[in-house]
Structure formats: structure tokens, C-alpha cells
Amino acid sequence: MPRCCAATLPQLGLLLLCAAWLLPGLVGHAPWKGGDGEHFVQLWRLLQGDVAPQAVSATPPLYYWVATATAWLTSPILALHDGARLASGVFIALALFFVARTARALYGAEAGWAAALTLLGCVGLLVRGHELNAYIAQFAAAAIMLYGLARLPQNARSGWVLGIGATLMLLAGGAAEAALILVLAGLLPLLLEDYRSAAARRALLLGVGLALAASAAWLAYLATQAIPFVRALNLQRWLGGDGLRPTYYPGILAWYAWPAWPLAAWGLYRSRRQWRTPGMVLPLGALVGLLGLYALAAHPGEEQGLILLLPLALLGAPGLFSLRRGAASALLWFALMLFGFIGLVFWVYWSAHDLGSPARLAARLTKLGMTGVGELRPWALALGLAVTLAWIVFLARVGRSPLRPILVWTASMTFIWALLMALFQAPLDRRLSYTSVGEELAARVPPADCLQTYRVRSQQRLLLTYHSGRQFAPADPGCSWLLVETRRREDAPRIPPGWVKQWEGARPGDRSDRFHLYARPRQ
């Protein structure tokens, strides 16, 4: 085989692995309860009227702009929620590209794929990276800023990258993170000789100047639109709350950043005597600074901690190449045993769901609200078999290399996610979305009628509006239909005379939210 082709095939295989990680779960299901539904509601509110995204959402507009664009571009073939969710795939792909480029700049060409695979293998990224999640825009913007920092001593044009990354971070709601990374950029010349050159100083001034000019322009626009700075810059993350929780993010990193943090810890240990290098100071400074910043967060959450994965993946890349043989084998076999067992469990659950055997497990799934138990789905079976066969073939063909442990881990985690989506995406969609409730309302309420609501929360109301196509008017007593929501262990409220109950139900298996539909007889 020609040398160029031999070099291309491994690169193509790695790109296919990234695509196999990205695509399953991005399309083919309605907005799910939780973060996916919450961010879709923000986009839905934006699209319903001529409203600035900052006035609608607690998270500023970059993600919603891109989601609107991907939804519009794919509108001939995809539903609005599926097209919008592709924005997450776009931002994840950008983050992977720039974290790989950053690793190449800091550690050499061979470290690029190591950093990208380490990032892709982080457990915390798996679910958050496949849902509508406005914080993924911050994740990508931070990756761009870190690349600009890494290239400052090497290329004068890197100042443009740093400035553009800071601008995107500002629009993504990461004003505090952008300021932190720019402060780190200003401190690097004090620690590293490479950043003291005239070219590096010019690039740094260019990046900071561009960021400040963009910030001034954005703030001026916000002022002309009378949009509060606190909301537009997402500063409410540092205000209010029940008290600081400084240990929240260090506490979740044990599983959230696995296996990046053990590789990063090993890399730091191996380089402890050569710590004054860009490959050590830049990602370690970013990690320590971000942990210090997030210790002040009033409302910490998993999705906001995605940025922490970037410096850990960068620190883990060189650690992977110096990993002892025993540790590398342990990571590899842990991946095989863990994900092989999970895959077996998924197939047992598929048998219970589609074949009704084992019967006790099938009965349990029915009790949990899974629909279609006992009905064979040929397409799910075919896709599941294809995914499982692809994983087995990959394991049989993967060669020995320093990348092998993280490659097996990431590919095996990708296999589990793809298998879950192949076998259970449709049942999970019925279980986790409000589609079934919306269908019930659409079947009972005439299209021209409106629904008054009582105790129905904003997110649920908008999702039901989207799925049912019916008009909801929370405070309109003139509506001939009334929808009431009750929480767990709550009794149905007393309804004034004249209303007749037409339906009562919830999402399949949901025990926390229940809906009651009433109609007023027409005179």
C-alpha cells in the first residue's frame, strides 16, 4: 500500500470514531425532560417572537444563534428539535479540533489525537454532549482561547485566535471565564521565557485588544437595547443561591473527568521537574484558575463544568505516552470488562423489552412505563447487532500503540452509547419526553380552542404547546378547556363547578408530574 494511503487510513478510522460518538442521540427523539427540554424551551421562546435571546434566556445567545441556523438548514429533513440539537454536535466538533491543535502546539504532533480521544472519553461529556445544552458553546470557545494561548510564542496571528475565542466566549455567556483566561495570558510572560519575545507580546496585545473592543461593542449594544448586563453576561451564576459549594466541582471530577484526571495526574508527576514549560503551566494554570472561579458559583451544575475537561485532557495527553505497561493494560482491560458487561446488560433488557423474556424483567419494564413491551422491533435488533459487531471487529483489529488504552476506552464507551440509542431510543423517547401527553391533548382539544392552565410550569407548558399544536393561555378564563398539573402525593385541586374531567395521565412511568384535563360544556 502506498505510504500516503497507509497514513490516511488510521486518520480516517479515528475520524469515523469521532463521528460514531457524535451522531447517535443527536437526532431522532423529542426534547427530553431536564436540560434538553429546558434549553429547547429557550430556543422555542426565541423563535416564537422577535425577542432578543438575552432577554429570554439566562444563558446568552451564541448557542441559540447556531441552533437556529442548524435547524433552518436541516428543516427539509429534520424536525425543529433535531435540527437544533445538531448545534451541540457542531460545538463538540470544534472543541475536539482545537483541543487537538492545542496539544500539538504544546507537546508535538503525536499528542493531538491523544488529547482529542482523552476528551471524547470523559464520562461527563457523553450525555451533556448529546443534548441541547447552551454551555457547550462556552466549551468550544474555551478550546479556541486555549489554542490561541498555546500558539502565542509561535505565530503572531494567534492573537486573532485568542481574541475571536474571547469574543465567542462572551457571546456564549462565559464573560468570567474569558476574563480569567485573558488574565492567565497576561501572567504567562512572568513564568515562561517563550512568552517574553516581541512577537508573543504583539500577539498577546492583539488578542486582548480585540477582546476588549468586541466587549465594548457588545456592551454598547446591550445598553441601547436596555438589556441588563447581569443577565446578558450570565453573571447571575455568581449571585444569589443558598450558599457557596466550593467542593462541588472537585467532588464530581472523580467520575465526570474519568479517565482524563488519572492520566493528567500521571503526566504532572512525570513532568514534576520540568514544570516551567508551556505544556505544564498553561493547562495547569487554566485548571486551577477555573476551579477557583467555580468555587464561587452560586448555582453549580454538571453542564457548567464541561470547560474543566479541556485542561485535564491536555494534561492527560503526554501522560498517556509515558504510561507504564501495567497501568495501560489496566485501563484497557477495565474498559473491556466494564463496557462489555454493560453491553450484555443492554441485550438482556432488549430481550425483556422486545421478546418478553425474562418475564419478571419485562413486567418490571412495563411497571416503569416502557411502552411496547413484548413487541419485536426488527430495525432496533438490526442496528444493535451492527453496533455490537462493529465493536468486536474493532477490538480484533486495533493494533498496539501508546494510544491503544484510550482508544479502546473511548471506542468502547462509544459502543455502549450507540447500542443504547439503537436498542432503546424510541422507548426512552416515550418515557422521557412529553410527546405522549401532547398527543393526548391534541386528540381531545379541538385546534381552534384554547387551554387555560393551572399550576402547569412554564417549561412543561411550552413543551406541550410544541407537541400538541394547541394554544395555551394560562390566565385566560374564557378558555373552554382547563389543564391542571399536580406533583407527587398531591391531591387534585378543587375545580369550580361547571368543569368536567376529560382525561387524567402523565408521561409513561412518571410518578412526579400528573396532568388533569377538564372541559367546560358549551352552552
Short mmCIF file of C-alpha atoms in Angstrom, two decimals:
data_model
loop_
_atom_site.label_atom_id
_atom_site.label_comp_id
_atom_site.label_asym_id
_atom_site.label_seq_id
_atom_site.Cartn_x
_atom_site.Cartn_y
_atom_site.Cartn_z
CA MET A 1 0.00 0.00 0.00
CA PRO A 2 1.38 3.49 -0.78
CA ARG A 3 2.70 5.33 2.24
CA CYS A 4 0.16 8.15 1.86
CA CYS A 5 -2.75 5.71 1.89
CA ALA A 6 -1.34 3.83 4.87
CA ALA A 7 -1.12 7.12 6.79
CA THR A 8 -4.62 8.16 5.76
CA LEU A 9 -6.45 5.03 6.87
CA PRO A 10 -5.74 5.37 10.62
CA GLN A 11 -6.72 9.05 10.47
CA LEU A 12 -9.92 8.11 8.67
CA GLY A 13 -10.69 5.47 11.28
CA LEU A 14 -10.22 7.98 14.10
CA LEU A 15 -12.49 10.47 12.33
CA LEU A 16 -15.12 7.75 11.93
CA LEU A 17 -14.85 7.03 15.66
CA CYS A 18 -15.49 10.71 16.41
CA ALA A 19 -18.50 10.65 14.09
CA ALA A 20 -19.77 7.46 15.75
CA TRP A 21 -19.52 9.21 19.12
CA LEU A 22 -21.18 12.41 17.93
CA LEU A 23 -24.15 11.30 15.84
CA PRO A 24 -26.15 8.74 17.90
CA GLY A 25 -28.61 10.51 20.15
CA LEU A 26 -28.37 13.90 18.43
CA VAL A 27 -31.43 13.27 16.27
CA GLY A 28 -34.45 11.01 16.34
CA HIS A 29 -36.03 11.96 19.66
CA ALA A 30 -38.13 14.77 21.11
CA PRO A 31 -36.76 17.14 23.77
CA TRP A 32 -36.32 15.11 26.96
CA LYS A 33 -37.21 16.22 30.44
CA GLY A 34 -34.29 18.02 32.07
CA GLY A 35 -31.57 20.04 30.41
CA ASP A 36 -32.50 19.02 26.87
CA GLY A 37 -36.08 20.22 27.29
CA GLU A 38 -35.03 23.31 29.24
CA HIS A 39 -32.72 24.61 26.52
CA PHE A 40 -35.19 23.71 23.78
CA VAL A 41 -37.81 25.80 25.58
CA GLN A 42 -35.43 28.78 25.48
CA LEU A 43 -34.97 28.31 21.74
CA TRP A 44 -38.70 27.80 21.23
CA ARG A 45 -39.47 31.06 23.06
CA LEU A 46 -36.91 32.86 20.91
CA LEU A 47 -38.44 31.54 17.69
CA GLN A 48 -41.99 32.44 18.74
CA GLY A 49 -41.37 36.17 18.66
CA ASP A 50 -38.95 38.93 17.86
CA VAL A 51 -37.20 38.74 21.23
CA ALA A 52 -33.50 39.15 21.94
CA PRO A 53 -32.02 35.89 23.20
CA GLN A 54 -30.52 37.63 26.23
CA ALA A 55 -33.96 38.71 27.37
CA VAL A 56 -35.27 35.18 27.01
CA SER A 57 -32.53 33.04 28.42
CA ALA A 58 -30.26 33.04 31.42
CA THR A 59 -27.57 31.88 29.01
CA PRO A 60 -26.59 34.40 26.26
CA PRO A 61 -27.20 33.94 22.58
CA LEU A 62 -24.35 32.20 20.74
CA TYR A 63 -25.68 28.67 21.15
CA TYR A 64 -29.20 29.69 20.16
CA TRP A 65 -27.99 31.51 17.06
CA VAL A 66 -26.16 28.40 15.87
CA ALA A 67 -29.09 26.14 16.85
CA THR A 68 -31.44 28.34 14.84
CA ALA A 69 -29.09 28.10 11.86
CA THR A 70 -28.73 24.30 12.02
CA ALA A 71 -32.50 23.91 12.48
CA TRP A 72 -33.16 26.12 9.44
CA LEU A 73 -30.58 24.38 7.26
CA THR A 74 -31.94 20.93 8.06
CA SER A 75 -35.64 21.88 8.16
CA PRO A 76 -36.46 19.99 4.92
CA ILE A 77 -35.46 16.66 6.50
CA LEU A 78 -35.37 17.09 10.30
CA ALA A 79 -37.81 18.25 12.95
CA LEU A 80 -37.05 21.54 14.68
CA HIS A 81 -35.71 19.91 17.86
CA ASP A 82 -33.47 17.50 15.92
CA GLY A 83 -32.07 20.22 13.69
CA ALA A 84 -31.44 22.49 16.68
CA ARG A 85 -29.67 19.73 18.59
CA LEU A 86 -27.12 19.46 15.78
CA ALA A 87 -25.65 22.70 17.17
CA SER A 88 -24.25 20.63 20.04
CA GLY A 89 -22.50 18.39 17.52
CA VAL A 90 -21.02 21.44 15.79
CA PHE A 91 -19.60 22.85 19.03
CA ILE A 92 -18.29 19.48 20.23
CA ALA A 93 -16.52 19.01 16.88
CA LEU A 94 -14.97 22.48 17.21
CA ALA A 95 -13.78 21.71 20.74
CA LEU A 96 -12.22 18.42 19.62
CA PHE A 97 -10.45 20.10 16.71
CA PHE A 98 -8.98 22.91 18.80
CA VAL A 99 -8.01 20.77 21.77
CA ALA A 100 -6.11 18.52 19.33
CA ARG A 101 -4.41 21.55 17.78
CA THR A 102 -3.52 22.87 21.23
CA ALA A 103 -1.97 19.55 22.22
CA ARG A 104 0.07 19.52 19.01
CA ALA A 105 1.34 23.03 19.75
CA LEU A 106 2.27 22.16 23.35
CA TYR A 107 3.55 18.59 23.11
CA GLY A 108 4.15 17.69 19.47
CA ALA A 109 2.21 16.25 16.55
CA GLU A 110 1.63 12.82 18.11
CA ALA A 111 -0.26 14.34 21.07
CA GLY A 112 -3.15 15.74 19.03
CA TRP A 113 -5.21 12.57 18.79
CA ALA A 114 -4.26 11.62 22.34
CA ALA A 115 -5.85 14.81 23.70
CA ALA A 116 -8.93 14.52 21.46
CA LEU A 117 -9.56 10.88 22.39
CA THR A 118 -9.00 11.62 26.08
CA LEU A 119 -11.53 14.44 25.92
CA LEU A 120 -14.02 12.32 23.97
CA GLY A 121 -13.63 9.52 26.52
CA CYS A 122 -14.60 11.66 29.52
CA VAL A 123 -17.72 10.21 31.13
CA GLY A 124 -19.21 13.62 31.90
CA LEU A 125 -19.20 14.68 28.26
CA LEU A 126 -21.21 11.71 26.99
CA VAL A 127 -24.75 12.76 27.94
CA ARG A 128 -24.17 16.53 28.07
CA GLY A 129 -22.63 16.48 24.61
CA HIS A 130 -25.71 14.88 23.06
CA GLU A 131 -28.39 17.20 24.38
CA LEU A 132 -29.46 20.74 23.70
CA ASN A 133 -27.03 22.47 26.03
CA ALA A 134 -26.08 26.13 25.72
CA TYR A 135 -22.95 25.61 27.85
CA ILE A 136 -21.39 23.58 25.04
CA ALA A 137 -20.83 26.89 23.23
CA GLN A 138 -18.64 28.01 26.16
CA PHE A 139 -16.85 24.67 25.97
CA ALA A 140 -15.91 25.25 22.31
CA ALA A 141 -14.98 28.90 22.85
CA ALA A 142 -12.66 27.96 25.73
CA ALA A 143 -10.94 25.40 23.49
CA ILE A 144 -10.35 28.15 20.90
CA MET A 145 -8.92 30.50 23.54
CA LEU A 146 -6.56 27.83 24.87
CA TYR A 147 -5.32 27.19 21.34
CA GLY A 148 -4.66 30.89 20.89
CA LEU A 149 -2.68 30.91 24.15
CA ALA A 150 -0.61 27.89 23.14
CA ARG A 151 0.29 29.46 19.79
CA LEU A 152 1.23 32.92 21.08
CA PRO A 153 5.02 32.31 21.02
CA GLN A 154 4.86 30.52 17.65
CA ASN A 155 2.63 32.63 15.44
CA ALA A 156 1.79 36.34 15.56
CA ARG A 157 -1.65 35.60 14.06
CA SER A 158 -2.53 33.59 17.16
CA GLY A 159 -3.61 36.86 18.73
CA TRP A 160 -6.56 36.84 16.36
CA VAL A 161 -7.48 33.34 17.54
CA LEU A 162 -7.30 34.41 21.18
CA GLY A 163 -9.41 37.50 20.56
CA ILE A 164 -12.02 35.68 18.48
CA GLY A 165 -12.22 32.93 21.11
CA ALA A 166 -12.75 35.55 23.84
CA THR A 167 -15.49 37.21 21.77
CA LEU A 168 -17.26 33.89 21.25
CA MET A 169 -16.91 33.14 24.96
CA LEU A 170 -18.54 36.47 25.79
CA LEU A 171 -21.46 35.73 23.45
CA ALA A 172 -21.72 32.24 24.94
CA GLY A 173 -22.17 33.58 28.45
CA GLY A 174 -18.65 32.99 29.70
CA ALA A 175 -17.56 36.55 30.48
CA ALA A 176 -15.94 35.46 33.74
CA GLU A 177 -14.14 32.53 32.07
CA ALA A 178 -12.94 34.76 29.21
CA ALA A 179 -11.54 37.30 31.70
CA LEU A 180 -9.81 34.51 33.62
CA ILE A 181 -8.09 33.11 30.53
CA LEU A 182 -7.00 36.59 29.44
CA VAL A 183 -5.55 37.19 32.91
CA LEU A 184 -3.70 33.88 32.57
CA ALA A 185 -2.36 35.07 29.21
CA GLY A 186 -1.02 38.20 30.88
CA LEU A 187 0.71 36.14 33.60
CA LEU A 188 2.39 33.67 31.25
CA PRO A 189 5.35 36.00 30.43
CA LEU A 190 6.18 36.11 34.15
CA LEU A 191 6.59 32.33 34.23
CA LEU A 192 7.70 31.30 30.75
CA GLU A 193 10.56 32.69 28.70
CA ASP A 194 8.87 31.70 25.41
CA TYR A 195 6.15 34.30 26.05
CA ARG A 196 8.60 37.18 26.55
CA SER A 197 9.53 37.61 22.90
CA ALA A 198 8.44 40.69 20.97
CA ALA A 199 6.28 38.58 18.65
CA ALA A 200 4.50 36.94 21.57
CA ARG A 201 3.86 40.33 23.19
CA ARG A 202 2.44 41.73 19.95
CA ALA A 203 0.18 38.70 19.56
CA LEU A 204 -0.98 38.99 23.16
CA LEU A 205 -1.76 42.70 22.79
CA LEU A 206 -3.65 41.97 19.58
CA GLY A 207 -5.75 39.27 21.25
CA VAL A 208 -6.52 41.32 24.36
CA GLY A 209 -7.25 44.42 22.28
CA LEU A 210 -9.64 42.52 20.02
CA ALA A 211 -11.39 41.01 23.05
CA LEU A 212 -11.77 44.42 24.72
CA ALA A 213 -13.05 46.05 21.52
CA ALA A 214 -15.61 43.27 21.00
CA SER A 215 -16.67 43.52 24.64
CA ALA A 216 -17.15 47.27 24.39
CA ALA A 217 -19.23 46.89 21.22
CA TRP A 218 -21.38 44.17 22.81
CA LEU A 219 -21.94 46.16 26.00
CA ALA A 220 -22.85 49.23 23.95
CA TYR A 221 -25.42 47.19 22.03
CA LEU A 222 -26.87 45.81 25.26
CA ALA A 223 -27.13 49.32 26.67
CA THR A 224 -29.01 50.58 23.59
CA GLN A 225 -31.47 47.68 23.93
CA ALA A 226 -31.91 48.24 27.69
CA ILE A 227 -30.87 44.63 28.37
CA PRO A 228 -29.49 44.11 31.90
CA PHE A 229 -25.78 43.35 31.87
CA VAL A 230 -26.09 40.80 34.66
CA ARG A 231 -28.45 38.66 32.59
CA ALA A 232 -26.77 39.18 29.23
CA LEU A 233 -23.31 38.35 30.57
CA ASN A 234 -24.65 35.39 32.57
CA LEU A 235 -23.34 36.88 35.80
CA GLN A 236 -26.28 35.53 37.80
CA ARG A 237 -24.24 32.32 38.09
CA TRP A 238 -22.20 34.10 40.74
CA LEU A 239 -25.11 35.78 42.51
CA GLY A 240 -27.77 34.50 44.92
CA GLY A 241 -28.10 30.83 45.76
CA ASP A 242 -28.26 29.16 49.16
CA GLY A 243 -24.53 29.46 49.83
CA LEU A 244 -21.26 28.60 48.17
CA ARG A 245 -20.37 24.98 47.45
CA PRO A 246 -16.61 25.17 46.72
CA THR A 247 -16.17 21.39 46.77
CA TYR A 248 -18.87 20.64 44.20
CA TYR A 249 -16.68 20.52 41.09
CA PRO A 250 -13.64 18.81 42.68
CA GLY A 251 -16.12 16.28 44.07
CA ILE A 252 -17.67 15.32 40.72
CA LEU A 253 -14.41 15.22 38.75
CA ALA A 254 -13.64 11.72 40.05
CA TRP A 255 -16.25 10.29 37.67
CA TYR A 256 -17.01 13.29 35.47
CA ALA A 257 -13.45 13.60 34.14
CA TRP A 258 -12.56 9.90 34.09
CA PRO A 259 -10.15 8.79 32.62
CA ALA A 260 -8.65 12.24 31.91
CA TRP A 261 -7.79 13.07 35.52
CA PRO A 262 -5.69 9.94 36.27
CA LEU A 263 -3.77 10.49 33.03
CA ALA A 264 -3.34 14.17 33.92
CA ALA A 265 -2.13 13.30 37.42
CA TRP A 266 0.40 10.87 35.97
CA GLY A 267 1.56 13.43 33.41
CA LEU A 268 2.07 16.03 36.14
CA TYR A 269 4.04 13.56 38.23
CA ARG A 270 6.28 12.57 35.32
CA SER A 271 6.99 16.23 34.46
CA ARG A 272 7.35 17.49 38.02
CA ARG A 273 10.98 18.50 37.47
CA GLN A 274 10.27 20.33 34.19
CA TRP A 275 7.18 22.22 35.25
CA ARG A 276 8.21 25.60 33.77
CA THR A 277 7.15 24.68 30.24
CA PRO A 278 4.07 25.83 28.30
CA GLY A 279 2.71 22.27 28.30
CA MET A 280 2.60 22.30 32.09
CA VAL A 281 1.92 25.91 33.04
CA LEU A 282 -0.82 26.70 30.53
CA PRO A 283 -3.28 23.81 31.18
CA LEU A 284 -2.46 23.61 34.89
CA GLY A 285 -2.96 27.36 35.31
CA ALA A 286 -6.26 27.16 33.44
CA LEU A 287 -7.43 24.23 35.58
CA VAL A 288 -6.50 25.86 38.90
CA GLY A 289 -7.98 29.18 37.85
CA LEU A 290 -11.25 27.63 36.70
CA LEU A 291 -11.60 25.59 39.89
CA GLY A 292 -11.04 28.75 41.91
CA LEU A 293 -13.59 30.64 39.84
CA TYR A 294 -16.19 27.88 40.04
CA ALA A 295 -15.76 27.65 43.80
CA LEU A 296 -17.66 30.95 43.83
CA ALA A 297 -20.56 29.65 41.71
CA ALA A 298 -23.94 30.18 43.35
CA HIS A 299 -25.68 27.52 41.26
CA PRO A 300 -23.12 24.84 40.32
CA GLY A 301 -24.14 22.12 37.89
CA GLU A 302 -22.65 19.40 35.73
CA GLU A 303 -23.27 21.11 32.41
CA GLN A 304 -21.38 24.22 33.53
CA GLY A 305 -18.29 22.16 34.38
CA LEU A 306 -17.59 20.99 30.84
CA ILE A 307 -14.76 23.51 30.44
CA LEU A 308 -12.81 21.77 33.21
CA LEU A 309 -12.40 18.78 30.92
CA LEU A 310 -10.26 20.77 28.45
CA PRO A 311 -7.14 21.37 30.59
CA LEU A 312 -7.42 17.86 32.05
CA ALA A 313 -7.47 16.34 28.55
CA LEU A 314 -4.43 18.45 27.61
CA LEU A 315 -2.51 17.38 30.71
CA GLY A 316 -3.51 13.77 30.10
CA ALA A 317 -2.14 13.63 26.55
CA PRO A 318 1.59 13.47 27.45
CA GLY A 319 0.74 11.26 30.42
CA LEU A 320 -0.69 8.71 28.02
CA PHE A 321 2.62 8.33 26.18
CA SER A 322 4.59 7.75 29.38
CA LEU A 323 2.07 5.37 30.93
CA ARG A 324 3.60 2.23 32.42
CA ARG A 325 2.68 -1.03 30.72
CA GLY A 326 0.76 -2.29 33.75
CA ALA A 327 -1.31 0.88 34.03
CA ALA A 328 -2.02 0.89 30.29
CA SER A 329 -3.17 -2.73 30.43
CA ALA A 330 -5.31 -1.98 33.49
CA LEU A 331 -7.13 0.84 31.68
CA LEU A 332 -7.62 -1.31 28.60
CA TRP A 333 -8.99 -4.32 30.47
CA PHE A 334 -11.11 -2.15 32.72
CA ALA A 335 -12.73 -0.71 29.59
CA LEU A 336 -13.32 -4.17 28.12
CA MET A 337 -14.78 -5.62 31.32
CA LEU A 338 -16.91 -2.59 32.21
CA PHE A 339 -18.40 -1.84 28.81
CA GLY A 340 -18.65 -5.49 27.84
CA PHE A 341 -20.73 -6.11 30.96
CA ILE A 342 -22.91 -3.05 30.29
CA GLY A 343 -23.41 -4.20 26.70
CA LEU A 344 -24.53 -7.63 27.94
CA VAL A 345 -26.98 -5.96 30.34
CA PHE A 346 -28.40 -3.89 27.49
CA TRP A 347 -29.01 -7.02 25.43
CA VAL A 348 -30.76 -8.69 28.37
CA TYR A 349 -33.00 -5.66 28.73
CA TRP A 350 -33.65 -5.70 24.98
CA SER A 351 -34.72 -9.34 25.25
CA ALA A 352 -37.10 -8.42 28.08
CA HIS A 353 -38.48 -5.46 26.15
CA ASP A 354 -38.85 -6.99 22.68
CA LEU A 355 -39.24 -10.69 23.42
CA GLY A 356 -40.85 -10.55 26.87
CA SER A 357 -38.15 -12.78 28.36
CA PRO A 358 -37.09 -12.84 31.16
CA ALA A 359 -40.71 -12.34 32.15
CA ARG A 360 -40.03 -10.72 35.54
CA LEU A 361 -37.78 -8.10 33.96
CA ALA A 362 -40.36 -7.48 31.23
CA ALA A 363 -43.01 -6.92 33.91
CA ARG A 364 -40.65 -4.51 35.65
CA LEU A 365 -40.15 -2.53 32.43
CA THR A 366 -43.91 -2.30 31.97
CA LYS A 367 -44.28 -1.02 35.52
CA LEU A 368 -41.61 1.60 34.84
CA GLY A 369 -43.67 2.90 31.93
CA MET A 370 -41.74 1.46 28.97
CA THR A 371 -44.15 1.13 26.05
CA GLY A 372 -44.36 -1.72 23.52
CA VAL A 373 -43.00 -4.42 25.84
CA GLY A 374 -43.25 -7.79 24.10
CA GLU A 375 -43.26 -6.33 20.58
CA LEU A 376 -40.26 -7.21 18.39
CA ARG A 377 -38.67 -4.24 16.62
CA PRO A 378 -36.61 -5.58 13.68
CA TRP A 379 -34.83 -2.29 12.99
CA ALA A 380 -33.67 -1.95 16.59
CA LEU A 381 -32.38 -5.53 16.52
CA ALA A 382 -30.53 -4.98 13.24
CA LEU A 383 -28.93 -1.74 14.42
CA GLY A 384 -27.95 -3.26 17.77
CA LEU A 385 -26.33 -6.25 16.06
CA ALA A 386 -24.46 -3.95 13.66
CA VAL A 387 -23.12 -1.82 16.51
CA THR A 388 -22.06 -4.86 18.52
CA LEU A 389 -20.36 -6.48 15.53
CA ALA A 390 -18.51 -3.22 14.74
CA TRP A 391 -17.17 -3.09 18.29
CA ILE A 392 -16.00 -6.72 18.18
CA VAL A 393 -14.27 -6.17 14.82
CA PHE A 394 -12.60 -3.04 16.18
CA LEU A 395 -11.26 -4.89 19.23
CA ALA A 396 -9.92 -7.66 17.00
CA ARG A 397 -8.11 -5.24 14.68
CA VAL A 398 -6.80 -2.48 16.98
CA GLY A 399 -3.03 -2.55 16.99
CA ARG A 400 -0.51 -1.94 19.72
CA SER A 401 0.39 1.73 20.19
CA PRO A 402 0.60 4.28 23.01
CA LEU A 403 -2.92 5.35 22.01
CA ARG A 404 -4.35 1.87 22.42
CA PRO A 405 -5.65 2.16 26.03
CA ILE A 406 -7.52 5.43 25.49
CA LEU A 407 -8.60 4.31 22.02
CA VAL A 408 -10.18 1.14 23.42
CA TRP A 409 -11.79 3.10 26.28
CA THR A 410 -13.30 5.77 24.01
CA ALA A 411 -14.39 3.30 21.35
CA SER A 412 -15.98 1.04 23.97
CA MET A 413 -17.85 3.95 25.57
CA THR A 414 -18.98 4.98 22.08
CA PHE A 415 -20.20 1.41 21.51
CA ILE A 416 -22.28 1.49 24.70
CA TRP A 417 -23.85 4.84 23.82
CA ALA A 418 -24.58 3.77 20.23
CA LEU A 419 -26.02 0.46 21.47
CA LEU A 420 -28.27 2.25 23.95
CA MET A 421 -29.59 4.54 21.23
CA ALA A 422 -30.02 1.65 18.76
CA LEU A 423 -31.95 -0.59 21.16
CA PHE A 424 -33.84 1.88 23.34
CA GLN A 425 -34.00 5.36 21.83
CA ALA A 426 -37.69 5.05 20.88
CA PRO A 427 -38.85 3.64 24.27
CA LEU A 428 -36.72 6.19 26.12
CA ASP A 429 -38.20 8.93 23.99
CA ARG A 430 -41.72 7.96 25.07
CA ARG A 431 -40.54 7.72 28.67
CA LEU A 432 -38.55 10.96 28.89
CA SER A 433 -40.42 13.36 26.58
CA TYR A 434 -43.83 14.99 26.74
CA THR A 435 -44.83 13.67 23.30
CA SER A 436 -47.45 11.24 24.64
CA VAL A 437 -49.13 13.93 26.77
CA GLY A 438 -49.13 16.31 23.82
CA GLU A 439 -50.75 13.65 21.63
CA GLU A 440 -53.48 13.12 24.23
CA LEU A 441 -54.24 16.84 24.32
CA ALA A 442 -54.23 17.07 20.52
CA ALA A 443 -56.70 14.18 20.30
CA ARG A 444 -59.15 15.75 22.76
CA VAL A 445 -58.90 19.51 22.32
CA PRO A 446 -60.14 20.97 19.01
CA PRO A 447 -57.48 23.00 17.18
CA ALA A 448 -59.44 26.25 17.46
CA ASP A 449 -59.93 26.01 21.23
CA CYS A 450 -57.56 27.34 23.88
CA LEU A 451 -56.41 25.75 27.13
CA GLN A 452 -56.30 27.61 30.40
CA THR A 453 -53.64 26.19 32.72
CA TYR A 454 -53.31 25.98 36.48
CA ARG A 455 -50.05 25.08 38.24
CA VAL A 456 -48.51 23.96 34.95
CA ARG A 457 -44.87 25.07 34.97
CA SER A 458 -43.54 27.19 32.12
CA GLN A 459 -41.22 24.52 30.69
CA GLN A 460 -43.92 21.85 30.62
CA ARG A 461 -46.47 24.28 29.16
CA LEU A 462 -44.22 25.27 26.28
CA LEU A 463 -43.24 21.67 25.54
CA LEU A 464 -46.91 20.66 25.50
CA THR A 465 -47.65 23.60 23.20
CA TYR A 466 -44.93 22.37 20.86
CA HIS A 467 -46.05 18.73 20.87
CA SER A 468 -49.82 19.29 20.77
CA GLY A 469 -50.06 22.29 18.48
CA ARG A 470 -52.73 23.70 20.78
CA GLN A 471 -52.98 27.23 22.15
CA PHE A 472 -52.24 27.60 25.87
CA ALA A 473 -53.48 30.70 27.69
CA PRO A 474 -52.52 30.38 31.36
CA ALA A 475 -54.56 33.33 32.62
CA ASP A 476 -57.49 33.34 30.18
CA PRO A 477 -60.70 32.36 31.98
CA GLY A 478 -62.54 32.43 28.67
CA CYS A 479 -60.94 29.17 27.51
CA SER A 480 -63.27 26.18 27.34
CA TRP A 481 -60.52 23.78 28.41
CA LEU A 482 -58.50 23.64 31.63
CA LEU A 483 -55.23 21.75 32.22
CA VAL A 484 -54.05 21.23 35.80
CA GLU A 485 -50.71 19.78 36.91
CA THR A 486 -50.18 18.09 40.27
CA ARG A 487 -46.93 16.93 41.86
CA ARG A 488 -46.14 13.69 43.63
CA ARG A 489 -48.52 12.88 46.52
CA GLU A 490 -50.61 15.97 45.81
CA ASP A 491 -54.36 15.66 45.55
CA ALA A 492 -56.11 17.12 42.56
CA PRO A 493 -57.16 20.70 43.37
CA ARG A 494 -60.78 21.62 43.80
CA ILE A 495 -62.16 22.66 40.45
CA PRO A 496 -65.05 25.17 40.32
CA PRO A 497 -68.43 23.78 39.28
CA GLY A 498 -69.06 23.55 35.59
CA TRP A 499 -65.81 21.76 34.65
CA VAL A 500 -65.98 18.09 33.65
CA LYS A 501 -62.84 15.91 33.75
CA GLN A 502 -61.99 14.53 30.30
CA TRP A 503 -58.63 12.88 30.90
CA GLU A 504 -56.00 12.24 33.54
CA GLY A 505 -52.49 10.95 32.89
CA ALA A 506 -48.76 11.54 32.75
CA ARG A 507 -45.69 10.60 30.80
CA PRO A 508 -45.26 6.79 30.78
CA GLY A 509 -43.88 5.74 34.14
CA ASP A 510 -43.70 9.28 35.51
CA ARG A 511 -44.70 9.46 39.17
CA SER A 512 -43.77 13.09 39.81
CA ASP A 513 -45.95 15.08 37.38
CA ARG A 514 -49.59 14.31 36.62
CA PHE A 515 -51.96 16.21 34.35
CA HIS A 516 -55.73 16.63 34.62
CA LEU A 517 -57.75 17.87 31.63
CA TYR A 518 -61.16 19.46 32.15
CA ALA A 519 -63.73 20.81 29.70
CA ARG A 520 -66.50 23.30 30.19
CA PRO A 521 -69.73 22.20 28.47
CA ARG A 522 -70.68 24.51 25.64
CA GLN A 523 -73.86 26.46 26.11
#
